[in-house]
PDB file of C-alpha atoms in Angstrom:
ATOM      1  CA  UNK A  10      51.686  -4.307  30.107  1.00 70.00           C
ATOM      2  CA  UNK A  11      48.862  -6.343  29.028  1.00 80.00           C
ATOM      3  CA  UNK A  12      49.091  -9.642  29.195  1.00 89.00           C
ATOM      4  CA  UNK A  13      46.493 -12.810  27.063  1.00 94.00           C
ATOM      5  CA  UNK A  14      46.579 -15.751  28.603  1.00 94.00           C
ATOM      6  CA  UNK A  15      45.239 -18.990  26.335  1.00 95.00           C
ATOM      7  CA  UNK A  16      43.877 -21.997  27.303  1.00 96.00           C
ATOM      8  CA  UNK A  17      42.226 -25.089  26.461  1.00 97.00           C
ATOM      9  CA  UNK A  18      44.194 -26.570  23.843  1.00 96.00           C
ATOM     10  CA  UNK A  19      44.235 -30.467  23.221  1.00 97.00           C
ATOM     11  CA  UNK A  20      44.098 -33.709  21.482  1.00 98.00           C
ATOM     12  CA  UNK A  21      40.763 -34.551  20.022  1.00 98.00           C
ATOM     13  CA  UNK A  22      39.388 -36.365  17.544  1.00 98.00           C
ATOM     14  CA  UNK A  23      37.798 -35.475  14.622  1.00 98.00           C
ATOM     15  CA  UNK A  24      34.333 -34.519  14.866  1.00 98.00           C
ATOM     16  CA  UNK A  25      35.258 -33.559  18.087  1.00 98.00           C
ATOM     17  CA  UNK A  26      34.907 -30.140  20.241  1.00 98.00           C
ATOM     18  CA  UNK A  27      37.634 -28.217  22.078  1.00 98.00           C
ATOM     19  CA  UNK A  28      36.782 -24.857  24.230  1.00 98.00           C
ATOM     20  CA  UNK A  29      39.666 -22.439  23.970  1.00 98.00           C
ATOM     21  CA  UNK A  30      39.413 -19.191  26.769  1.00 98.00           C
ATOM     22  CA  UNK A  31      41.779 -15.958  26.782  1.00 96.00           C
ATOM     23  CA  UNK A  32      41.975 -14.234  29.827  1.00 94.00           C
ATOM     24  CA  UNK A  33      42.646 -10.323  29.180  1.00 91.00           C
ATOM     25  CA  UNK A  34      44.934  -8.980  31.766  1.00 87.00           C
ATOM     26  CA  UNK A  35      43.408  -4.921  31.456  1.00 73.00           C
ATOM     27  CA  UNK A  36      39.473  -4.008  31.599  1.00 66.00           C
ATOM     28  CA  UNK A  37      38.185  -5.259  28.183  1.00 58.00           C
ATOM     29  CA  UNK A  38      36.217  -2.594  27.855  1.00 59.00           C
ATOM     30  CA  UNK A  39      39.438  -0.767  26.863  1.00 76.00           C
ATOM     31  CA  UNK A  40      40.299  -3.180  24.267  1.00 84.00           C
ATOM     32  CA  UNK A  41      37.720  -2.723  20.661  1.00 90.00           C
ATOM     33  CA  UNK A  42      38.164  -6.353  19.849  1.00 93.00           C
ATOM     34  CA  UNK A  43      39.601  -9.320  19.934  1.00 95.00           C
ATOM     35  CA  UNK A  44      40.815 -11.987  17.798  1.00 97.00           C
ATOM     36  CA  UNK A  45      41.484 -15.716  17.456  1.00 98.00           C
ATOM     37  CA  UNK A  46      44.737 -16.904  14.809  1.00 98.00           C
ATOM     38  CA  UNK A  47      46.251 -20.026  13.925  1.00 98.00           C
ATOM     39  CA  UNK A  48      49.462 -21.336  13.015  1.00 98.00           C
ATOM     40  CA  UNK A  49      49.983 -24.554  11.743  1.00 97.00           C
ATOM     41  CA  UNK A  50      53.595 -26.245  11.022  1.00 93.00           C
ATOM     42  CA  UNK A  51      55.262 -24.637   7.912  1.00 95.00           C
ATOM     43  CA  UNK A  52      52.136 -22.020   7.233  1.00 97.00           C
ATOM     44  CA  UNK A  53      51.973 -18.820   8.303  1.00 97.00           C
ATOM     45  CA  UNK A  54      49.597 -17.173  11.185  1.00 97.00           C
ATOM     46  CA  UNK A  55      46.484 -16.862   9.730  1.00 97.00           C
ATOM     47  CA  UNK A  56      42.934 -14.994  11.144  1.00 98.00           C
ATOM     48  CA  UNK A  57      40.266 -17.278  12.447  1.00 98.00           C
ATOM     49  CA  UNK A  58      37.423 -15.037  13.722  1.00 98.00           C
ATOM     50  CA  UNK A  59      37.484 -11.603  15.668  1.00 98.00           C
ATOM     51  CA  UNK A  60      34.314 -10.547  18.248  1.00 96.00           C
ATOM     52  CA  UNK A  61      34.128  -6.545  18.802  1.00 95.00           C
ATOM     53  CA  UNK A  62      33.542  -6.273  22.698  1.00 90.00           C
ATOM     54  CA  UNK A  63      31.393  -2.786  21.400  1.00 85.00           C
ATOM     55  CA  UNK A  64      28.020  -4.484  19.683  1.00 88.00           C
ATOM     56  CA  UNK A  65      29.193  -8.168  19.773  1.00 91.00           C
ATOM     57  CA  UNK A  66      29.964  -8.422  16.290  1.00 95.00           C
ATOM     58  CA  UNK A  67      31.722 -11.421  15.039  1.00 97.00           C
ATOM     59  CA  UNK A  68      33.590 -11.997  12.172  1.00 97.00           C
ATOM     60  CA  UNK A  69      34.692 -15.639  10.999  1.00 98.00           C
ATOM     61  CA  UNK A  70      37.506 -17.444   8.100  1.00 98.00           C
ATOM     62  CA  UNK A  71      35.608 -19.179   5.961  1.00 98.00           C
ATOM     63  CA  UNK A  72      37.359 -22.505   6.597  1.00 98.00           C
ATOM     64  CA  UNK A  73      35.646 -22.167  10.275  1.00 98.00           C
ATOM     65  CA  UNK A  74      32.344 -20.611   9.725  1.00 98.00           C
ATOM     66  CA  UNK A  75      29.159 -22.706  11.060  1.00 98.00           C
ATOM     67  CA  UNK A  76      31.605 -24.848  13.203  1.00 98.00           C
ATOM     68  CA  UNK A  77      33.519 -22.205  15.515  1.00 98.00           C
ATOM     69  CA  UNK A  78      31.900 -19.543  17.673  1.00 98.00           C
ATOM     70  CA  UNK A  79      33.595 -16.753  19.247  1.00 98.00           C
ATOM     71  CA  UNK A  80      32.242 -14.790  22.022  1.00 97.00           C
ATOM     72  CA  UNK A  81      33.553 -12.289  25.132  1.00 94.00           C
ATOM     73  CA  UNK A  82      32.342 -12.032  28.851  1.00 93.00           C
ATOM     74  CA  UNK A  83      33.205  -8.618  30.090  1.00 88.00           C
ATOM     75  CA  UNK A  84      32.460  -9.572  33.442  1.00 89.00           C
ATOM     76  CA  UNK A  85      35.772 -12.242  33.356  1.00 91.00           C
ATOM     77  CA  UNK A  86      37.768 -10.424  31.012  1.00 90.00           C
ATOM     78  CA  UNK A  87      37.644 -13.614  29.048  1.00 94.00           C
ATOM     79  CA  UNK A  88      37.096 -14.328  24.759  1.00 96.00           C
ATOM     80  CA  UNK A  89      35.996 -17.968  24.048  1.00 98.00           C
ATOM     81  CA  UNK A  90      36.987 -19.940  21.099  1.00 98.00           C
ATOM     82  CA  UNK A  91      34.182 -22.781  21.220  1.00 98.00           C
ATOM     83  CA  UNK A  92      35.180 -25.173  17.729  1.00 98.00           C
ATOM     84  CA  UNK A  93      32.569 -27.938  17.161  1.00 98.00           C
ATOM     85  CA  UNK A  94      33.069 -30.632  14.275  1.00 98.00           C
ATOM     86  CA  UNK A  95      36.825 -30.022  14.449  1.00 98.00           C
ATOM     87  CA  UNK A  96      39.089 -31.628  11.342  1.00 98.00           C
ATOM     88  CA  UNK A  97      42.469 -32.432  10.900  1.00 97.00           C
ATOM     89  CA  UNK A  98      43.395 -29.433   8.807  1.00 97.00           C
ATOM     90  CA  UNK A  99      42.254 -27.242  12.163  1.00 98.00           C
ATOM     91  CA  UNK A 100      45.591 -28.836  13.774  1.00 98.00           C
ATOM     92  CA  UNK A 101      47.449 -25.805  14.825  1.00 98.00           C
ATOM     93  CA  UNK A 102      48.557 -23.188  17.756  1.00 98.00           C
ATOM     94  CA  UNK A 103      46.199 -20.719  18.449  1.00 98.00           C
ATOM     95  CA  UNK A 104      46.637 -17.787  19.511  1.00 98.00           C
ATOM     96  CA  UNK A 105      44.245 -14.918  20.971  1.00 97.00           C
ATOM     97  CA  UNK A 106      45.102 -11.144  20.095  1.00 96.00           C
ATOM     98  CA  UNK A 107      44.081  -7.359  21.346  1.00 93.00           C
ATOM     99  CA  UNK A 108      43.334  -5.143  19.061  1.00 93.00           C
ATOM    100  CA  UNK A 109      42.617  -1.937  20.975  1.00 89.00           C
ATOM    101  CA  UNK A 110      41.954   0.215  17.684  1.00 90.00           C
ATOM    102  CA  UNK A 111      39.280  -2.401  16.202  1.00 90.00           C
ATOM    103  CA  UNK A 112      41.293  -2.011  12.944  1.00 91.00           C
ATOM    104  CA  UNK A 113      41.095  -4.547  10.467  1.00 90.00           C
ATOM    105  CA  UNK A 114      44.633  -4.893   9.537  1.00 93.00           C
ATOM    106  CA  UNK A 115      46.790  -7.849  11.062  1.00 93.00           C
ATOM    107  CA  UNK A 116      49.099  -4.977  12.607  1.00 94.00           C
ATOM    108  CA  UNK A 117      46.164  -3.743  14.783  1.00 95.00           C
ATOM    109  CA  UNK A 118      46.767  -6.740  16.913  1.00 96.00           C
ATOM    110  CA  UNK A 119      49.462  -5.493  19.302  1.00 93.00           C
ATOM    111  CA  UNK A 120      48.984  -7.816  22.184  1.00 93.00           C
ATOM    112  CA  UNK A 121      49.470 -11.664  22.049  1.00 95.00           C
ATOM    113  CA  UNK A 122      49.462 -14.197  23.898  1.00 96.00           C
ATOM    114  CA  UNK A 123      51.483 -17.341  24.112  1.00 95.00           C
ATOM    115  CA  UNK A 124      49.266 -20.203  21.988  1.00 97.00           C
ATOM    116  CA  UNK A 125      47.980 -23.207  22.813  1.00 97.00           C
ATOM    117  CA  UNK A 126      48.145 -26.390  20.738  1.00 98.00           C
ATOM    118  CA  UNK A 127      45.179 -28.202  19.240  1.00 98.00           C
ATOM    119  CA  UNK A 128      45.730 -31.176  17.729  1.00 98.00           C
ATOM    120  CA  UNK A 129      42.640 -33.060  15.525  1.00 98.00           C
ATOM    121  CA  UNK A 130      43.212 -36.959  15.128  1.00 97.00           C
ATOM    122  CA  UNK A 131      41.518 -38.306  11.945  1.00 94.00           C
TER     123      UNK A 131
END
């Protein structure tokens, strides 16, 4: 059973920065990427970037690029979420997911974790 484990969630203001981590639970190394979503209240789960542990290549929603950056350390079996310049609209749960395939469909994420709430004061 694999288990994600986020944290780092909070209350900041806008402008702010918040670091989210997932630990991974099985050797990374079997997993082909990973991914960050979002949920906010009343919208549906949506994809905020993806880093493929094989290369290092990133992939980013438009509504984040140039202010999030996701990256993995092998070594900790951990994915970062690191969101700089943070707005209102970014208020949501996150999630991290496991995508062991490195498909690009939403059902190639088979392992999630729990979520953690950001919240973005304006």
């Amino acid at each position: 059973q694999v288990q994600l484990t986020e944290s780092g969630g909070g209350l900041v203001q806008a402008g702010g920065s918040l670091r989210l981590s997932c630990g991974v639970s099985m050797r990374t190394l079997s997993v082909y990427a990973m991914g960050w979503f979002r949920q906010a209240p009343g919208k549906e789960r949506e994809f905020v970037a993806r880093f493929n542990w094989f290369g290092g290549r990133t992939y980013y929603a438009d509504s984040v690029k140039g202010r999030f950056t996701i990256s993995g350390d092998n070594a900790k079996n951990t994915v970062y979420l690191q969101m700089n310049s943070l707005k209102p609209e970014d208020t949501a749960v996150y999630y991290c997911a496991a995508n062991p395939s490195g498909g690009t469909a939403y059902s190639s994420y088979i392992y999630w974790g729990q979520g953690t709430q950001v919240s973005v004061s304006s």
